[in-house]
Short mmCIF file of C-alpha atoms and ligand atoms in Angstrom, two decimals:
data_model
loop_
_atom_site.label_atom_id
_atom_site.label_comp_id
_atom_site.label_asym_id
_atom_site.label_seq_id
_atom_site.Cartn_x
_atom_site.Cartn_y
_atom_site.Cartn_z
CA MET A 27 28.00 -10.95 -5.76
CA ALA A 28 24.76 -9.15 -6.61
CA ASP A 29 24.62 -5.42 -6.05
CA TYR A 30 21.36 -4.82 -4.19
CA ARG A 31 22.15 -1.11 -3.93
CA ALA A 32 22.24 -0.92 -7.73
CA ILE A 33 18.76 -2.51 -7.87
CA ALA A 34 17.42 0.02 -5.35
CA ASP A 35 19.05 2.93 -7.24
CA ALA A 36 17.70 1.80 -10.63
CA LEU A 37 14.24 1.41 -9.09
CA MET A 38 14.37 4.90 -7.62
CA ALA A 39 15.40 6.27 -11.01
CA GLY A 40 12.38 4.54 -12.54
CA ARG A 41 14.57 2.39 -14.82
CA ALA A 42 12.29 -0.63 -15.21
CA LYS A 43 14.43 -2.36 -17.86
CA LYS A 44 17.57 -1.97 -15.74
CA VAL A 45 15.80 -3.30 -12.63
CA LYS A 46 14.62 -6.32 -14.63
CA GLU A 47 18.16 -6.98 -15.92
CA LEU A 48 19.74 -6.63 -12.47
CA VAL A 49 17.17 -8.88 -10.81
CA GLU A 50 17.57 -11.47 -13.58
CA ALA A 51 21.34 -11.38 -13.15
CA ALA A 52 21.05 -11.72 -9.37
CA LEU A 53 18.76 -14.73 -9.73
CA GLN A 54 21.15 -16.32 -12.22
CA GLU A 55 23.98 -15.84 -9.73
CA GLY A 56 21.89 -17.83 -7.29
CA CYS A 57 20.92 -14.96 -4.98
CA ASN A 58 18.11 -15.49 -2.55
CA ALA A 59 14.78 -14.10 -3.88
CA GLU A 60 13.78 -12.81 -0.46
CA GLU A 61 17.09 -10.94 -0.16
CA ILE A 62 16.58 -9.36 -3.59
CA LEU A 63 13.11 -8.30 -2.49
CA ASN A 64 14.13 -6.88 0.89
CA GLN A 65 17.55 -5.39 0.15
CA GLY A 66 16.85 -4.27 -3.42
CA LEU A 67 13.21 -3.65 -4.26
CA ILE A 68 11.74 -2.86 -0.83
CA THR A 69 14.75 -0.69 0.07
CA GLY A 70 14.36 1.34 -3.13
CA MET A 71 10.60 1.71 -2.75
CA SER A 72 10.90 2.74 0.90
CA GLU A 73 13.56 5.33 0.05
CA ILE A 74 11.48 6.84 -2.76
CA GLY A 75 8.59 6.94 -0.29
CA VAL A 76 10.65 9.04 2.10
CA LEU A 77 11.68 11.42 -0.71
CA PHE A 78 7.99 11.73 -1.70
CA LYS A 79 7.01 12.44 1.88
CA ASN A 80 9.61 15.23 2.02
CA ASN A 81 8.42 16.72 -1.29
CA GLU A 82 11.79 15.91 -2.88
CA VAL A 83 10.08 13.87 -5.63
CA TYR A 84 6.47 14.01 -6.86
CA VAL A 85 3.66 11.68 -8.01
CA PRO A 86 5.09 10.95 -11.52
CA GLU A 87 8.48 9.88 -10.10
CA VAL A 88 6.76 7.60 -7.58
CA LEU A 89 4.62 6.04 -10.31
CA VAL A 90 7.62 5.28 -12.56
CA ALA A 91 9.54 3.91 -9.56
CA ALA A 92 6.56 1.68 -8.78
CA ARG A 93 6.51 0.47 -12.39
CA ALA A 94 10.21 -0.37 -12.07
CA MET A 95 9.50 -2.18 -8.81
CA TYR A 96 6.89 -4.36 -10.55
CA ALA A 97 9.41 -5.18 -13.33
CA GLY A 98 11.58 -6.81 -10.65
CA LEU A 99 8.77 -8.08 -8.45
CA ASN A 100 7.17 -9.98 -11.34
CA LEU A 101 10.37 -12.01 -11.73
CA ILE A 102 10.66 -13.00 -8.09
CA LYS A 103 6.97 -13.36 -7.17
CA PRO A 104 6.70 -16.92 -8.60
CA ILE A 105 9.84 -17.95 -6.69
CA LEU A 106 8.56 -16.47 -3.44
CA ALA A 107 5.19 -18.17 -3.97
CA GLU A 108 6.95 -21.54 -4.46
CA LYS A 109 9.00 -21.01 -1.30
CA ASP A 110 5.85 -19.98 0.51
CA VAL A 111 7.45 -16.84 1.95
CA ALA A 112 4.84 -15.26 4.19
CA PRO A 113 3.81 -11.71 3.28
CA ALA A 114 4.21 -8.97 5.90
CA GLY A 115 0.41 -9.04 6.15
CA VAL A 116 -2.74 -8.91 4.05
CA VAL A 117 -4.32 -5.52 3.35
CA ALA A 118 -7.66 -4.87 1.63
CA ILE A 119 -7.54 -1.37 0.20
CA GLY A 120 -10.17 0.68 -1.58
CA THR A 121 -11.50 4.15 -2.23
CA VAL A 122 -14.81 4.39 -0.40
CA LYS A 123 -18.32 4.32 -1.86
CA GLY A 124 -19.26 7.26 -4.05
CA ASP A 125 -15.61 8.24 -4.52
CA LEU A 126 -13.75 7.69 -7.79
CA HIS A 127 -10.37 9.23 -6.89
CA ASP A 128 -7.75 6.49 -7.04
CA ILE A 129 -4.31 8.05 -7.60
CA GLY A 130 -3.49 8.34 -3.89
CA LYS A 131 -5.01 4.94 -3.13
CA ASN A 132 -2.86 3.35 -5.86
CA LEU A 133 0.26 4.98 -4.45
CA VAL A 134 -0.55 3.64 -1.00
CA ALA A 135 -1.17 0.17 -2.47
CA MET A 136 2.19 0.28 -4.25
CA MET A 137 4.03 1.35 -1.11
CA LEU A 138 2.35 -1.47 0.81
CA GLU A 139 3.38 -4.02 -1.84
CA GLY A 140 6.84 -2.49 -1.85
CA ASN A 141 6.98 -3.17 1.88
CA GLY A 142 6.10 -6.82 1.48
CA PHE A 143 2.33 -6.78 2.02
CA LYS A 144 -0.13 -8.83 0.00
CA VAL A 145 -2.59 -6.20 -1.24
CA ILE A 146 -6.17 -6.94 -2.21
CA ASP A 147 -7.09 -3.88 -4.25
CA LEU A 148 -10.87 -3.52 -4.14
CA GLY A 149 -10.71 -0.51 -6.46
CA ILE A 150 -12.95 2.55 -6.26
CA ASP A 151 -16.53 3.11 -5.06
CA VAL A 152 -16.14 0.42 -2.39
CA GLY A 153 -18.96 0.00 0.13
CA PRO A 154 -18.80 -1.57 3.63
CA GLU A 155 -20.04 -4.96 2.38
CA LYS A 156 -17.04 -5.37 0.04
CA PHE A 157 -14.53 -4.46 2.77
CA LEU A 158 -16.28 -6.89 5.11
CA ASP A 159 -16.18 -9.64 2.48
CA ALA A 160 -12.41 -9.12 2.09
CA VAL A 161 -11.97 -9.65 5.85
CA VAL A 162 -14.32 -12.63 6.20
CA ASN A 163 -13.56 -14.45 2.94
CA GLN A 164 -10.15 -13.26 1.76
CA GLY A 165 -8.14 -13.10 4.97
CA ALA A 166 -7.58 -9.33 5.06
CA GLN A 167 -5.91 -8.32 8.34
CA ILE A 168 -6.01 -4.60 7.62
CA VAL A 169 -8.82 -2.63 6.02
CA ALA A 170 -7.33 0.47 4.36
CA MET A 171 -9.82 3.11 3.23
CA SER A 172 -9.12 6.17 1.14
CA ALA A 173 -11.47 9.15 0.62
CA LEU A 174 -10.92 12.38 -1.30
CA LEU A 175 -14.37 13.86 -0.90
CA THR A 176 -15.79 15.15 2.38
CA THR A 177 -19.15 13.70 1.27
CA THR A 178 -17.76 10.14 1.10
CA MET A 179 -15.90 10.12 4.41
CA PRO A 180 -18.96 8.78 6.35
CA THR A 181 -18.56 5.44 4.54
CA MET A 182 -15.43 4.92 6.63
CA ARG A 183 -17.52 5.01 9.80
CA ASP A 184 -20.20 2.78 8.18
CA THR A 185 -17.54 0.22 7.32
CA ILE A 186 -16.27 0.12 10.91
CA VAL A 187 -19.87 -0.35 12.11
CA ALA A 188 -20.32 -3.18 9.57
CA LEU A 189 -17.15 -4.89 10.89
CA GLU A 190 -18.47 -4.53 14.46
CA GLN A 191 -21.91 -5.88 13.57
CA ALA A 192 -20.34 -8.89 11.82
CA GLY A 193 -18.31 -9.62 15.00
CA VAL A 194 -14.91 -9.30 13.30
CA ARG A 195 -13.79 -5.85 14.48
CA ASP A 196 -11.23 -7.29 16.92
CA LYS A 197 -9.65 -9.49 14.22
CA VAL A 198 -8.78 -6.63 11.92
CA LYS A 199 -7.07 -3.23 11.97
CA VAL A 200 -8.58 -0.27 10.19
CA MET A 201 -6.52 2.56 8.69
CA VAL A 202 -7.79 5.61 6.86
CA GLY A 203 -6.37 8.41 4.74
CA GLY A 204 -6.94 10.82 1.90
CA ALA A 205 -6.70 14.60 1.57
CA PRO A 206 -9.78 15.60 3.68
CA VAL A 207 -9.24 12.90 6.33
CA THR A 208 -7.56 13.87 9.61
CA ASP A 209 -6.17 12.12 12.62
CA SER A 210 -9.01 13.45 14.78
CA PHE A 211 -11.61 12.15 12.29
CA ALA A 212 -9.90 8.74 12.37
CA LYS A 213 -10.10 8.71 16.19
CA GLU A 214 -13.71 9.91 16.15
CA ILE A 215 -14.87 7.00 13.95
CA GLY A 216 -12.84 4.40 15.87
CA ALA A 217 -10.19 3.68 13.22
CA ASP A 218 -6.88 2.25 14.42
CA GLY A 219 -4.72 4.66 12.47
CA TYR A 220 -4.45 7.55 10.06
CA SER A 221 -1.64 8.56 7.78
CA SER A 222 -1.22 11.59 5.59
CA ASP A 223 0.85 10.05 2.80
CA ALA A 224 1.80 6.80 1.13
CA ALA A 225 5.16 6.31 2.85
CA SER A 226 3.69 6.79 6.34
CA ALA A 227 0.81 4.51 5.34
CA ALA A 228 3.27 1.65 4.84
CA GLU A 229 4.95 2.42 8.19
CA LEU A 230 1.54 2.52 9.87
CA ALA A 231 0.50 -0.81 8.32
CA LEU A 232 3.68 -2.47 9.59
CA ARG A 233 2.95 -1.14 13.09
CA LEU A 234 -0.71 -2.25 12.98
CA ILE A 235 0.24 -5.78 11.90
CA LYS A 236 2.66 -6.00 14.85
CA GLU A 237 -0.14 -4.87 17.19
CA LEU A 238 -2.56 -7.41 15.69
CA GLU A 239 -0.08 -10.25 16.06
CA ALA A 240 1.09 -9.25 19.58
CO1 B1M B 330 -11.62 15.55 -7.80
N1 B1M B 330 -11.90 16.65 -6.18
N2 B1M B 330 -13.57 15.53 -8.07
N3 B1M B 330 -11.18 14.61 -9.40
N4 B1M B 330 -9.79 16.01 -7.48
C1 B1M B 330 -10.64 16.95 -5.40
C2 B1M B 330 -10.40 15.89 -4.33
C3 B1M B 330 -11.03 18.38 -4.79
C4 B1M B 330 -10.29 18.70 -3.48
C5 B1M B 330 -10.78 19.48 -5.86
C6 B1M B 330 -11.19 20.85 -5.37
O1 B1M B 330 -12.35 21.18 -5.36
N5 B1M B 330 -10.25 21.65 -4.97
C7 B1M B 330 -12.57 18.24 -4.62
C8 B1M B 330 -13.06 17.67 -3.30
C9 B1M B 330 -13.67 18.70 -2.37
C10 B1M B 330 -14.05 18.06 -1.09
O2 B1M B 330 -14.89 17.23 -1.01
N6 B1M B 330 -13.32 18.44 -0.05
C11 B1M B 330 -12.91 17.34 -5.79
C12 B1M B 330 -14.19 17.24 -6.38
C13 B1M B 330 -15.25 18.18 -5.84
C14 B1M B 330 -14.48 16.35 -7.45
C15 B1M B 330 -15.82 16.15 -8.16
C16 B1M B 330 -17.06 16.16 -7.27
C17 B1M B 330 -15.88 17.22 -9.24
C18 B1M B 330 -17.17 17.26 -10.02
O3 B1M B 330 -17.49 16.35 -10.74
N7 B1M B 330 -17.91 18.32 -9.77
C19 B1M B 330 -15.62 14.78 -8.84
C20 B1M B 330 -16.07 13.63 -7.91
C21 B1M B 330 -16.02 12.30 -8.61
C22 B1M B 330 -16.23 11.19 -7.60
O4 B1M B 330 -15.28 10.79 -6.99
N8 B1M B 330 -17.47 10.77 -7.41
C23 B1M B 330 -14.14 14.76 -9.01
C24 B1M B 330 -13.49 14.07 -10.04
C25 B1M B 330 -12.12 14.05 -10.25
C26 B1M B 330 -11.45 13.41 -11.45
C27 B1M B 330 -12.14 12.13 -11.94
C28 B1M B 330 -11.44 14.42 -12.56
C29 B1M B 330 -9.97 13.24 -10.94
C30 B1M B 330 -9.70 11.86 -10.27
C31 B1M B 330 -8.91 10.93 -11.18
C32 B1M B 330 -8.47 9.70 -10.44
O5 B1M B 330 -8.25 9.68 -9.24
N9 B1M B 330 -8.33 8.65 -11.19
C33 B1M B 330 -9.92 14.29 -9.84
C34 B1M B 330 -8.71 14.79 -9.29
C35 B1M B 330 -7.43 14.38 -9.98
C36 B1M B 330 -8.69 15.66 -8.17
C37 B1M B 330 -7.50 16.42 -7.55
C38 B1M B 330 -7.17 17.56 -8.51
C39 B1M B 330 -6.24 15.62 -7.29
C40 B1M B 330 -6.44 14.38 -6.43
C41 B1M B 330 -5.17 13.54 -6.47
O6 B1M B 330 -5.08 12.56 -7.19
N10 B1M B 330 -4.12 13.99 -5.77
C42 B1M B 330 -8.10 16.94 -6.17
C43 B1M B 330 -7.56 18.29 -5.76
C44 B1M B 330 -6.35 18.15 -4.86
O7 B1M B 330 -6.25 17.24 -4.06
N11 B1M B 330 -5.47 19.07 -4.99
C45 B1M B 330 -9.56 16.77 -6.38
C46 B1M B 330 -2.79 13.35 -5.79
C47 B1M B 330 -2.75 12.17 -4.80
C48 B1M B 330 -1.37 11.54 -4.81
O8 B1M B 330 -3.01 12.68 -3.52
O9 B1M B 330 -5.19 11.45 -3.33
O10 B1M B 330 -4.48 13.11 -1.56
P1 B1M B 330 -4.13 12.10 -2.54
O11 B1M B 330 -3.37 10.89 -1.81
C49 B1M B 330 -2.28 11.10 -0.94
C50 B1M B 330 -2.68 11.27 0.52
O12 B1M B 330 -3.94 11.85 0.69
C51 B1M B 330 -2.56 9.88 1.09
O13 B1M B 330 -1.50 9.30 0.36
C52 B1M B 330 -1.50 9.79 -0.98
C53 B1M B 330 -0.09 9.89 -1.42
O14 B1M B 330 0.69 10.64 -0.56
N12 B1M B 330 -3.65 8.94 1.05
C54 B1M B 330 -3.73 7.96 1.98
C55 B1M B 330 -4.64 8.78 0.16
N13 B1M B 330 -5.39 7.73 0.50
C56 B1M B 330 -4.85 7.20 1.61
C57 B1M B 330 -5.20 6.07 2.37
C58 B1M B 330 -4.44 5.77 3.50
C59 B1M B 330 -3.35 6.56 3.85
C60 B1M B 330 -2.97 7.65 3.10
O15 B1M B 330 -4.69 4.73 4.30
C61 B1M B 330 -5.69 3.82 3.94
#
């Protein structure tokens, strides 16, 4: 019987090799790939997210945990793809135009993947047209924008306007974050949600997908 708790613990400790071994062993035992994902990898990534939120671990620990998560995820992704397991949702994420800061955005992307989302990472310096393209042509259900500079925050509003002008605003949820971004700014520009850190970003995305599908 596979020990999903051991997978989660090894992930949280950033032990990529151990996670790979445990996931391989679980698959050989005939364990369900979705169960390994949910009870092992996603559990571990969610728990490290909570520790990060509470300042009990810091960016380096989260990054090594994420690397360990990918060591396991890479083994089960092909199996999940074959089985056609639906992702929790599709998120297009990017750091907005003019902004090159990507550490926080990458953490958010990892937490989203760790929570079962398909993530389209548009990278840095992303303008409204690229976000729009991800919605219209790549099936993004959530647009997730990160900004670290006060000077680049207006692109978030421009992107929402671009979604409205293209007639797709009601088909997509918009979430924003980054050090200078606030809840009141999010409300002011008409975003659907704001979160202050990567763990809450994943919680917010899960809530927004539920709202979209309701
Ligand atoms: Co820059 N920089 N930087 N910088 N930099 C800041 C942001 C700054 C606050 C430093 C300062 O002056 N005290 C300041 C911005 C001032 C302002 O506008 N308010 C600043 C500046 C001015 C600049 C330059 C203009 C400097 C210059 O060239 N004169 C320049 C701009 C370049 C550009 O983007 N066009 C610049 C460049 C750089 C580096 C390239 C050197 C480097 C970035 C490297 C990289 O990202 N690959 C850098 C860094 C590292 C920083 C600081 C030191 C750290 C940022 C970081 O990675 N934090 C930063 C000072 C600081 O914040 N203390 C600073 C760690 C990261 C985990 O946190 O990104 O906040 P954060 O993400 C968090 C949350 O905010 C949230 O979750 C994350 C995890 O919990 N979150 C989201 C983030 N995105 C989210 C999205 C969501 C939800 C939550 O939903 C979609």
